CSV table of C-alpha atoms in Angstrom, one decimal:
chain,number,residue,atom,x,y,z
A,1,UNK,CA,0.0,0.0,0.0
A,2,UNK,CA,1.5,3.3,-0.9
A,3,UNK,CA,1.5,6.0,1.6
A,4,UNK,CA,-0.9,8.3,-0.3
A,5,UNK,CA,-3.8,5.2,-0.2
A,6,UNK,CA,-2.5,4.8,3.6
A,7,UNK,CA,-3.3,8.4,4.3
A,8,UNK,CA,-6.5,8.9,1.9
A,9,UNK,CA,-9.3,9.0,4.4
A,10,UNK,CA,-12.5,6.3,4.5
A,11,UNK,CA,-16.1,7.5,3.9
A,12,UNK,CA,-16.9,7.2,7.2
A,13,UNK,CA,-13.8,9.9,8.6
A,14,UNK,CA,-15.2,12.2,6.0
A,15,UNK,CA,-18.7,11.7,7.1
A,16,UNK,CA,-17.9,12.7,10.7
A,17,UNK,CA,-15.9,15.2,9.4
A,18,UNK,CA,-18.1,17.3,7.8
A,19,UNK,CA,-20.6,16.4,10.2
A,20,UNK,CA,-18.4,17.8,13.1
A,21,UNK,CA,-15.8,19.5,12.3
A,22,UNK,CA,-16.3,21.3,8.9
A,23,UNK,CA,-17.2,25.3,9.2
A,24,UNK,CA,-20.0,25.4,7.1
A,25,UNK,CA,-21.3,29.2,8.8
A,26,UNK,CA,-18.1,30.5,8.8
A,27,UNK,CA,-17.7,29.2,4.7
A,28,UNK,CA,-21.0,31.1,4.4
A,29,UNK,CA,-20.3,34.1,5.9
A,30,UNK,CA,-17.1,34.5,3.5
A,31,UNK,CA,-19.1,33.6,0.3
A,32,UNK,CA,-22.1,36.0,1.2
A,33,UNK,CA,-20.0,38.5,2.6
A,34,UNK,CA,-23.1,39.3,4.6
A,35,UNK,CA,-25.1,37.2,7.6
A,36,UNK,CA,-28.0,37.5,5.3
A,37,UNK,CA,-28.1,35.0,1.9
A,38,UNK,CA,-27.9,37.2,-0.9
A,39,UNK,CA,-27.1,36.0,-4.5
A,40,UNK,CA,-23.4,36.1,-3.3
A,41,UNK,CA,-24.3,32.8,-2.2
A,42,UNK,CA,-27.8,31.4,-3.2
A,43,UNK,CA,-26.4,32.3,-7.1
A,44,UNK,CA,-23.2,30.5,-6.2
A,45,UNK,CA,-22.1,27.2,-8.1
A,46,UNK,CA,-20.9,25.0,-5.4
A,47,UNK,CA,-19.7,21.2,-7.8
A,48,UNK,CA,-19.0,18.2,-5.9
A,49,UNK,CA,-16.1,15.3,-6.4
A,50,UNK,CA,-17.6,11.6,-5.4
A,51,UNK,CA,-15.8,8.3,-5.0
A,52,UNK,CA,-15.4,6.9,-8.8
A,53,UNK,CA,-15.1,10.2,-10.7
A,54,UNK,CA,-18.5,11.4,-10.2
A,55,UNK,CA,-18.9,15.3,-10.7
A,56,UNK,CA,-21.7,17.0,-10.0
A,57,UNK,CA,-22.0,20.7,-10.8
A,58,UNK,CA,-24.2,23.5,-10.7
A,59,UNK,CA,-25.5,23.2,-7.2
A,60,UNK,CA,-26.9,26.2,-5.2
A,61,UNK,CA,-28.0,26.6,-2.3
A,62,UNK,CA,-29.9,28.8,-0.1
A,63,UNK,CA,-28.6,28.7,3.3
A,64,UNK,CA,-25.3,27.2,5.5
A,65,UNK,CA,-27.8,24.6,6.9
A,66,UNK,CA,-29.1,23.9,3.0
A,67,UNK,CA,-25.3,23.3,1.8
A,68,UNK,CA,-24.3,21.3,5.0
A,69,UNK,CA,-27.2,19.1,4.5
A,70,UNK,CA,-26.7,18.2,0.9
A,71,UNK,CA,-22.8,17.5,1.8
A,72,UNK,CA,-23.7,15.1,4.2
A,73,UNK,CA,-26.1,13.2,2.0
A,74,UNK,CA,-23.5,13.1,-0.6
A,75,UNK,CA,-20.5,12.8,1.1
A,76,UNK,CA,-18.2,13.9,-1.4
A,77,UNK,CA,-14.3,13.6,-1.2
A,78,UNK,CA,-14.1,17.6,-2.1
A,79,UNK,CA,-16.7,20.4,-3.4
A,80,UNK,CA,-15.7,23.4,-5.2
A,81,UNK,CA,-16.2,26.9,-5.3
A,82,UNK,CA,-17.2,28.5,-8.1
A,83,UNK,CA,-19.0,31.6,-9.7
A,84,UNK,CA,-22.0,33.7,-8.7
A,85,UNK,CA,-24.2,33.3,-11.8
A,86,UNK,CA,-27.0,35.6,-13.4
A,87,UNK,CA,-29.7,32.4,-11.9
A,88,UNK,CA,-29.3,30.2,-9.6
A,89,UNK,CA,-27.6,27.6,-11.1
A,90,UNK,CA,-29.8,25.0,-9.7
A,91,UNK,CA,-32.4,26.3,-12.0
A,92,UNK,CA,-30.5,26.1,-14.7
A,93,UNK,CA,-32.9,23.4,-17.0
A,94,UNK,CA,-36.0,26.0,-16.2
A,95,UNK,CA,-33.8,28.8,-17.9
A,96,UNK,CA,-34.3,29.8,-21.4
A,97,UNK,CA,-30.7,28.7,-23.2
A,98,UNK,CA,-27.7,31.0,-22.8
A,99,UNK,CA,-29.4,33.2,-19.8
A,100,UNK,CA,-27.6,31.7,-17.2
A,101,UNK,CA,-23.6,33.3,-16.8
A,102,UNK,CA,-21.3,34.4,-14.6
A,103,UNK,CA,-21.1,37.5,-13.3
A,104,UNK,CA,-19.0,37.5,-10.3
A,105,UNK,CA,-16.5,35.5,-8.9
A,106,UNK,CA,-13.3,36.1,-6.4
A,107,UNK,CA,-10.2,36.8,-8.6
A,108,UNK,CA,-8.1,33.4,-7.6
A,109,UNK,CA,-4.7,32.2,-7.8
A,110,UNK,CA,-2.8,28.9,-7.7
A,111,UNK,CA,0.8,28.6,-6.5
A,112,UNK,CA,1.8,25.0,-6.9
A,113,UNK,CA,5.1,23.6,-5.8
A,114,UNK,CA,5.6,20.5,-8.7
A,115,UNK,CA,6.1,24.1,-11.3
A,116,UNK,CA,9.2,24.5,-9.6
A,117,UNK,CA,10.4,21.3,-9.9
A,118,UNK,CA,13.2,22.3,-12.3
A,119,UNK,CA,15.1,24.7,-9.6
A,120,UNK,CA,14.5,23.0,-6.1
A,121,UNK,CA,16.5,19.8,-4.7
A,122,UNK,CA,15.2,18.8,-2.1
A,123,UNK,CA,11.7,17.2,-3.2
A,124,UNK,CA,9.9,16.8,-6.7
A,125,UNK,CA,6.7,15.8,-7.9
A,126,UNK,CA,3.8,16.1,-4.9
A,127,UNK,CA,6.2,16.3,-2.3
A,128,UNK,CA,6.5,19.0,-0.3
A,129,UNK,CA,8.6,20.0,2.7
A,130,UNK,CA,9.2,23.1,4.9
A,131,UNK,CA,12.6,23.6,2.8
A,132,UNK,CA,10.7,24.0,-0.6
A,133,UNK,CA,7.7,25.6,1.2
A,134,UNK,CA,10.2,28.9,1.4
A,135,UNK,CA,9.7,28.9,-2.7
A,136,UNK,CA,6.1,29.4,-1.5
A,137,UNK,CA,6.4,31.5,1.0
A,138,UNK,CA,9.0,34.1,-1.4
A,139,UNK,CA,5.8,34.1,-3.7
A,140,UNK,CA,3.2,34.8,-1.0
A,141,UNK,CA,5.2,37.7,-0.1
A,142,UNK,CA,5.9,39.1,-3.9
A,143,UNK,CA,1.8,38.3,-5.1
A,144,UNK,CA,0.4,40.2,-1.6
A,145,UNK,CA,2.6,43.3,-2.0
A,146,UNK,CA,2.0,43.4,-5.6
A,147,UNK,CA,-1.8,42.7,-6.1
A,148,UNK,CA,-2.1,45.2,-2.6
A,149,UNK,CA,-0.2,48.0,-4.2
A,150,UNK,CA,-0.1,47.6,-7.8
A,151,UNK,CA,-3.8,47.1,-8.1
A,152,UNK,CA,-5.8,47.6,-4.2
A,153,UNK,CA,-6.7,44.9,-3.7
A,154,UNK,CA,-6.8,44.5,0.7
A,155,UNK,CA,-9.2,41.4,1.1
A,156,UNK,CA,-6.6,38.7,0.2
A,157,UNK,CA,-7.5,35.0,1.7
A,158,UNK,CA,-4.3,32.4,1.2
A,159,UNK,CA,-4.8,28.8,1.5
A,160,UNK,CA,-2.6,26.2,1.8
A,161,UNK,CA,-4.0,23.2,-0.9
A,162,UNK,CA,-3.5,20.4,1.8
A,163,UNK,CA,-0.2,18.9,-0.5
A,164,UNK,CA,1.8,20.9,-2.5
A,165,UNK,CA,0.6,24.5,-3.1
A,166,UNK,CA,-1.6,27.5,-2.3
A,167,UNK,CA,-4.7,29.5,-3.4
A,168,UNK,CA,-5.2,33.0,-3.1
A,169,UNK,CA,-9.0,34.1,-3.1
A,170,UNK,CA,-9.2,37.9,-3.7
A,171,UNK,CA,-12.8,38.9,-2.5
A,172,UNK,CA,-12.5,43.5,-3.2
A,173,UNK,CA,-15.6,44.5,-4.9
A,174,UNK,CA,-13.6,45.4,-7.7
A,175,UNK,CA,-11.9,42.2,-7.9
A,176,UNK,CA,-15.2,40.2,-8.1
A,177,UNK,CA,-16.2,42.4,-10.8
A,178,UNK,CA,-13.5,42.1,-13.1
A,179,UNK,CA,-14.4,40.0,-16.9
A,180,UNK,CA,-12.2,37.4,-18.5
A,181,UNK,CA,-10.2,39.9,-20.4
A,182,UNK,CA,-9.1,41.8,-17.4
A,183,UNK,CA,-8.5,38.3,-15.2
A,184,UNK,CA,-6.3,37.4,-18.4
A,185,UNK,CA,-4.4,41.1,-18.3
A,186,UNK,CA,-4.0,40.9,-14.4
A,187,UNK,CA,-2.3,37.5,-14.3
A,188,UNK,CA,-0.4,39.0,-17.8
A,189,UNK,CA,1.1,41.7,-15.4
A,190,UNK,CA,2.2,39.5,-12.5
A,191,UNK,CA,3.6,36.8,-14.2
A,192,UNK,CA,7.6,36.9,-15.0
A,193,UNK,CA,8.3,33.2,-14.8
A,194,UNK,CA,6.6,30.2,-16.3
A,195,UNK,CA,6.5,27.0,-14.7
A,196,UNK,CA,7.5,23.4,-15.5
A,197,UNK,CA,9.1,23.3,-19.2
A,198,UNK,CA,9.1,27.0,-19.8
A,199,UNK,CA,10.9,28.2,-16.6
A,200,UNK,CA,14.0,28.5,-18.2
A,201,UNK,CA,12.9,31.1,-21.2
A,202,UNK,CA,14.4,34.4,-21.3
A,203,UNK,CA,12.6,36.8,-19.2
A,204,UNK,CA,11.6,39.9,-21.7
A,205,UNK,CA,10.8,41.6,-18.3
A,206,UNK,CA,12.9,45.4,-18.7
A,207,UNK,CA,11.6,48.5,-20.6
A,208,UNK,CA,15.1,50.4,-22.1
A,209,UNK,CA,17.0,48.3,-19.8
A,210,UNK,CA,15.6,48.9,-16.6
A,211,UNK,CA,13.2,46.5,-14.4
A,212,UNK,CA,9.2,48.4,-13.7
A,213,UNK,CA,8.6,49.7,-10.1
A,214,UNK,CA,6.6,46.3,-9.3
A,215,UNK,CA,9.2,44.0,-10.4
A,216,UNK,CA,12.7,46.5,-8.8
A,217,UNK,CA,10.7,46.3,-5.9
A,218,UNK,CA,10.1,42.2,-6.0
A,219,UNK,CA,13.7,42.5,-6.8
A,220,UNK,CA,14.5,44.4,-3.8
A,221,UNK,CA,13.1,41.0,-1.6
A,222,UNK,CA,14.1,37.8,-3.9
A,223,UNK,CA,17.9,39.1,-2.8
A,224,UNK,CA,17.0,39.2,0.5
A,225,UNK,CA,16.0,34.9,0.3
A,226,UNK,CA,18.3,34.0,-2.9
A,227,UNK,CA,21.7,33.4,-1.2
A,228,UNK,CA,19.5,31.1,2.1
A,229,UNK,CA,17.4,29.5,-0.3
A,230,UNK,CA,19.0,29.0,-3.6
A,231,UNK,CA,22.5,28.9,-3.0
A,232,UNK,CA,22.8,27.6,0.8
A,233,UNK,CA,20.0,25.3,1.3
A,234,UNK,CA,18.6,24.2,-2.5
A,235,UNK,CA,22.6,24.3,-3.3
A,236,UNK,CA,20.8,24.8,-6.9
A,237,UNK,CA,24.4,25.2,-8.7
A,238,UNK,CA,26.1,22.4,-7.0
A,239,UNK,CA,25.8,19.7,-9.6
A,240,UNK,CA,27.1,20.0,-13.1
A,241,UNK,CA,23.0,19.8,-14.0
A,242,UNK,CA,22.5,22.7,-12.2
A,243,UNK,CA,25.3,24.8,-13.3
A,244,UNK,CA,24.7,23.8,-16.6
A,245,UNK,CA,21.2,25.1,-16.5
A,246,UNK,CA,22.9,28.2,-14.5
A,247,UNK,CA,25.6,29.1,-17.6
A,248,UNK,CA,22.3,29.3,-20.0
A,249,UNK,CA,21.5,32.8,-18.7
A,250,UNK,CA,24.8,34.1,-19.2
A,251,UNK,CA,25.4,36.2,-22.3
A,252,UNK,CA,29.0,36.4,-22.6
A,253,UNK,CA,29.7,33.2,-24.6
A,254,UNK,CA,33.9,33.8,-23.5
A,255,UNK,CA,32.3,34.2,-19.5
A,256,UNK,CA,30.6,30.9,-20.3
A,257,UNK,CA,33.4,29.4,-21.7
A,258,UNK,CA,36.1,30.2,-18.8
A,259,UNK,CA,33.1,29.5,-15.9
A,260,UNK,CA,32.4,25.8,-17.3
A,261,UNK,CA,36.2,25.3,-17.1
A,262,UNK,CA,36.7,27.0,-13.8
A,263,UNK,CA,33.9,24.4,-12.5
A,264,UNK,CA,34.4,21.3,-14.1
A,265,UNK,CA,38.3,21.7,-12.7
A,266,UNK,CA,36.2,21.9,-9.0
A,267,UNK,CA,33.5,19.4,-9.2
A,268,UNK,CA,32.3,20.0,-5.2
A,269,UNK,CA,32.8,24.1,-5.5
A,270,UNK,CA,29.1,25.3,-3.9
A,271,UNK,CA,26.7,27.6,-5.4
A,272,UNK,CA,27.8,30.2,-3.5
A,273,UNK,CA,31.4,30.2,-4.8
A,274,UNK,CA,30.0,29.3,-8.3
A,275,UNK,CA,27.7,33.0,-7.7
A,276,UNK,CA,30.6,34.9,-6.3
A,277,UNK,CA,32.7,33.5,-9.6
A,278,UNK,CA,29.6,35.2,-11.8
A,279,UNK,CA,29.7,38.5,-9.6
A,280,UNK,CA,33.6,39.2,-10.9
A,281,UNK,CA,31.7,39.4,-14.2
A,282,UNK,CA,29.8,42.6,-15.4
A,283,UNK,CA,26.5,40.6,-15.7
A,284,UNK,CA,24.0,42.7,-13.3
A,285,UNK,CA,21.1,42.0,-15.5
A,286,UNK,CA,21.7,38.6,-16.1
A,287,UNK,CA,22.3,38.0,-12.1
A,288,UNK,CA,18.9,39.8,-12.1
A,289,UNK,CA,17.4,37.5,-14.5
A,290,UNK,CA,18.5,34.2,-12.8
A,291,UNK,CA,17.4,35.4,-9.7
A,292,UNK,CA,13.5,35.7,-11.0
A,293,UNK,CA,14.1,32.8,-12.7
A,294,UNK,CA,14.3,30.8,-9.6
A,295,UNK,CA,12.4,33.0,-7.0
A,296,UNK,CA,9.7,34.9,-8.9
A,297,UNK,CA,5.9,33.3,-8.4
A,298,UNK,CA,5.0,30.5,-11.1
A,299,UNK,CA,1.5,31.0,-11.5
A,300,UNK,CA,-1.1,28.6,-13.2
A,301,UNK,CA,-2.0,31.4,-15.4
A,302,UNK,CA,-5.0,28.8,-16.3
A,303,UNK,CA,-6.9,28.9,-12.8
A,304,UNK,CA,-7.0,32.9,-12.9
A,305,UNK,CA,-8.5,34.1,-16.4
A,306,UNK,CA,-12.0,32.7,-15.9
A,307,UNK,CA,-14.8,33.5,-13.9
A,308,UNK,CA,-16.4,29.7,-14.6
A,309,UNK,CA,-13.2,28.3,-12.8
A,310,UNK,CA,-13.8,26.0,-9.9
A,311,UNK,CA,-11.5,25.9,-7.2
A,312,UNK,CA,-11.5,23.9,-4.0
A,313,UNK,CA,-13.2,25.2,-0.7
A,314,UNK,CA,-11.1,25.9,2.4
A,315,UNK,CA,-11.0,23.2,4.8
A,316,UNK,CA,-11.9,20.2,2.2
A,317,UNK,CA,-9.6,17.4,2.8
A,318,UNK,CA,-6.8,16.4,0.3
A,319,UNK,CA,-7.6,12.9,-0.7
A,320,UNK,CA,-3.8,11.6,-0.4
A,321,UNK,CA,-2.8,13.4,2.3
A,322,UNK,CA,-5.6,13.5,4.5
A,323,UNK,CA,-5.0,17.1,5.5
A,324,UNK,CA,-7.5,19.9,5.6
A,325,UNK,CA,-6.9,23.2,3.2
A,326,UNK,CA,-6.4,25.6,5.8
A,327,UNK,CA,-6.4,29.8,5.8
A,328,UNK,CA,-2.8,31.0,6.9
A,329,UNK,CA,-2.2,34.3,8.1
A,330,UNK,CA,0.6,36.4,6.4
A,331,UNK,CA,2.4,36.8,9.7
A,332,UNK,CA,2.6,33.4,9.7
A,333,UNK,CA,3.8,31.9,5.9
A,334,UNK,CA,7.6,31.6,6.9
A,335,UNK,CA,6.7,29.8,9.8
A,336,UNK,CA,4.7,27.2,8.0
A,337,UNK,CA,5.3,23.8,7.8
A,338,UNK,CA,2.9,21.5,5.3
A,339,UNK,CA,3.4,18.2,7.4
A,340,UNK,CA,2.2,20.2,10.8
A,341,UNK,CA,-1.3,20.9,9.3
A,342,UNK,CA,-3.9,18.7,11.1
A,343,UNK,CA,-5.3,15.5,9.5
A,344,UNK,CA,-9.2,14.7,9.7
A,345,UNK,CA,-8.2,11.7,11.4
A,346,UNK,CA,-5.8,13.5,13.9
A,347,UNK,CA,-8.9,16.0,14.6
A,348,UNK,CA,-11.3,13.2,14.7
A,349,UNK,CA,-8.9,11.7,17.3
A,350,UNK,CA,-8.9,14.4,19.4
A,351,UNK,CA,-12.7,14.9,19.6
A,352,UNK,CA,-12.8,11.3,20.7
A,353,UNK,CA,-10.5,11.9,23.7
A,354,UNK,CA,-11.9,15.2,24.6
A,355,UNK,CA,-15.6,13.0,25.0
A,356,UNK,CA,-13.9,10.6,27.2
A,357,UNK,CA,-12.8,13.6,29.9
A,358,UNK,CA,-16.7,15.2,29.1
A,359,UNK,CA,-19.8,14.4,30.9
A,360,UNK,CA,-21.7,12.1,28.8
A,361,UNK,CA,-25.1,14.2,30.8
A,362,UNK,CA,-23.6,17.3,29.2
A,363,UNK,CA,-25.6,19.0,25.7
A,364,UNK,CA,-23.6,18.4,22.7
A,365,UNK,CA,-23.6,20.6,19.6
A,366,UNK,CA,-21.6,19.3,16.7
A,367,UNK,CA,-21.4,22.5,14.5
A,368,UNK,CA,-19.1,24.3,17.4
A,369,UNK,CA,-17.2,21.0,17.8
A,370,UNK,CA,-14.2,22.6,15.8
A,371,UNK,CA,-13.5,24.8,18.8
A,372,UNK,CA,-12.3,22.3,20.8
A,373,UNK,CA,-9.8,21.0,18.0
A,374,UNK,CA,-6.4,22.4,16.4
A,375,UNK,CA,-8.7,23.3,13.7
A,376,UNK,CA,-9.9,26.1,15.7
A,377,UNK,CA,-6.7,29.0,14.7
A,378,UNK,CA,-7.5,28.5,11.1
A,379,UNK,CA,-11.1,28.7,11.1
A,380,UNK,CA,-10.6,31.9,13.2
A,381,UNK,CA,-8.4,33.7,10.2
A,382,UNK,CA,-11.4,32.9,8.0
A,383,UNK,CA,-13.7,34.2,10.8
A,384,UNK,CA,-11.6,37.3,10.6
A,385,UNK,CA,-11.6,37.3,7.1
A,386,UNK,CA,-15.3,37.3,6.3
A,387,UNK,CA,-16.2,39.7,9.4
A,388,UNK,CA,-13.9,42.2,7.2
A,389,UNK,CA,-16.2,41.7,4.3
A,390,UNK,CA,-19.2,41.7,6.1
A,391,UNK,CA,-17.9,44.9,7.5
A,392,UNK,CA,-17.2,46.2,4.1
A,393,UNK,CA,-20.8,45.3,3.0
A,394,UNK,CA,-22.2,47.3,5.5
A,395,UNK,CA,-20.4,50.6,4.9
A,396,UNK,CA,-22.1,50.1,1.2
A,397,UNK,CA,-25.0,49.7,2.0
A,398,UNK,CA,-25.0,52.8,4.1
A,399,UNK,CA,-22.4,54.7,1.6
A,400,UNK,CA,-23.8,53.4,-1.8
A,401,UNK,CA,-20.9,54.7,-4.0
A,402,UNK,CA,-20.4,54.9,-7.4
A,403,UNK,CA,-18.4,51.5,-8.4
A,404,UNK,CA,-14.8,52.0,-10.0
A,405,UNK,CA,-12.7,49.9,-11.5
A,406,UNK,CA,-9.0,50.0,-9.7
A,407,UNK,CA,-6.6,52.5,-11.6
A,408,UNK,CA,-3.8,50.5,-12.7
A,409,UNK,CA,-5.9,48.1,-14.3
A,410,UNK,CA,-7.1,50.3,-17.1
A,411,UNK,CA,-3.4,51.1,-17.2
A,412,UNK,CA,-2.9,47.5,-17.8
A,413,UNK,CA,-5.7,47.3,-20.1
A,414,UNK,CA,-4.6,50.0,-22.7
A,415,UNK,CA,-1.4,48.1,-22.9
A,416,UNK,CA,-2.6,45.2,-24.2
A,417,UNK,CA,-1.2,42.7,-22.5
């Protein structure tokens, strides 16, 4: 048995799960963005995954209770969030063809670790550690100060995926708003680096030689976790691979020549020695280059253009892993470790020994079970997270102002990209 089937929890876990332990009000309260349903959520798709490939989408529902109801009936292994639609789209085969569409949806993102499988060391494929997780946390930090600064965006959710990556759910007004063509030039602007295959492509990132504000100011951090990450943990340039891959950046054919040489002669010389060797060469923008090359975000640009994208809730279990998606805080993304997020069955276990200390006599209510559970610090970032939105709400509805799309994104617009 491989570890992923040994780790993949039964129908019965997941049944108690979402009986227990999932936070179907708080999920509600972030959707709706109010306490009371409004088409933020009764117009919302929710689709659900099923033991033997079954997908069901185009589920809506009215209420928190309504949802948590039809998840325990069906017991799915995940369900998915996806747009608010002109209907609801459970009335979908009552609608006259072509009326139902989207209309509003979270602008999302999808970090995943396997796209940066051709820089780090340490792991590839699905696995993940709290070495590579620094990859993740370097993007967290460039994505947040760009999308905040560059665009406005203030109501920024991250995820961890439960394996190998993280979502970012982006619920400003404006953001919710925004079509397919400006998703598409949004992600346009913030992506430098492509992942898997592509990573290696020369970066046509620099306007008359210089780098934009957004990217000399990513710049600005990546050197601050290059040298720890690349070059001291990752040891990226050690092995003649990885040099190799590190001499196709540089320009200079004759610097390439004399490097290769320099290295071969020193098989064990460590990336730092090999990066101090390219600093004696005047090669600031190719330095530059490499260092985006193997710090920048890689984004799956596919997950972000479309409103109709699904994307999995917060706190659904990963099938192989058995951990939940959990909110993370940004105070806490350097701290993170993948393996120390709870399992359903390590949260399952501790309800168990927490009834064995209770008075059996006592009331029990199920939907605040999660209180008493490690579950508890992530479910109150999302707490925090919708009570900002709900907040929000409010001051509109008492404000009603005149909706505007954020500058820069007209900017971004008239560029074409």
């Amino acid at each position: 048995m491989s570890s992923s089937d040994s780790n993949k929890p039964s129908p019965e876990v997941m049944l108690a799960f979402y009986r227990r332990l999932y936070p179907f009000k708080s999920l509600f309260t972030w959707l709706n963005h109010d306490h009371v349903p409004s088409k933020l959520f009764t117009q919302r798709e929710i689709a659900f995954s099923l033991p033997g490939d079954v997908y069901i989408r185009y589920n809506s529902f009215n209420t928190a209770d309504e949802l948590k109801k039809q998840v325990c009936q069906l017991n799915p292994t995940r369900f998915e969030i996806g747009p608010i639609y002109s209907a609801r789209p459970r009335d979908r085969k009552t609608l006259r063809a072509g009326t139902l569409t989207p209309i509003l949806r979270e602008l999302v993102f999808d970090i995943d670790m396997t796209d940066y499988d051709p820089v780090r060391t340490c792991c590839s494929g699905a696995d993940i550690c709290k070495r590579c997780w620094v990859f993740i946390s370097a993007a967290v930090r460039v994505m947040d100060s760009a999308l905040r600064e560059e665009f406005g965006y203030e109501k920024l959710l991250w995820v961890y995926s439960g394996r190998r990556g993280i979502h970012l759910w982006i619920s400003d007004k404006e953001a919710m708003g925004l079509t397919d063509q400006q998703r598409k030039a949004v992600v346009g602007f913030l992506t430098v680096v492509q992942g898997g295959k592509e990573s290696s492509k020369k970066l046509n990132i620099r306007n008359g030689g210089k780098l934009p504000p957004s990217l000399a100011k990513a710049m600005e951090y990546l050197k601050t976790v290059f040298g720890a990450l690349i070059l001291s943990d990752q040891e990226c340039f050690q092995s003649k691979e990885g040099y190799e891959e590190l001499l196709k950046a540089i320009p200079d054919s004759r610097v390439v020549d004399a490097l290769r040489t320099k290295w071969e002669a020193s098989p064990s010389r460590p990336s730092e020695d090999k990066w101090a060797d390219l600093h004696r060469h005047n090669l600031m923008v190719a330095l530059e280059d490499i260092i985006f090359n193997y710090t920048y975000p890689r984004l799956d640009i596919e997950v972000s253009k479309h409103r109709n994208h699904l994307l999995k809730a917060p706190f659904c279990i990963h099938p192989s892993t058995g951990r939940v998606c959990v909110p993370l805080d940004l105070d806490m993304i350097e701290k993170f470790d993948p393996k120390e997020v709870p399992t359903v069955q390590q949260l399952l276990e501790e309800l168990d020994n927490l009834s064995k200390v209770q008075d059996p006599s006592a009331p029990r209510e199920h939907h605040s079970d999660w209180e008493k559970t490690s579950l508890k610090p992530y479910i109150d970032i999302l707490d925090r997270h919708a009570q900002s939105l709900v907040g929000e709400t409010r001051k509109d509805n008492r404000s009603k102002p005149v909706s505007t799309s954020p500058r820069p994104l007209s900017v971004i617009l008239d560029m074409g990209l």
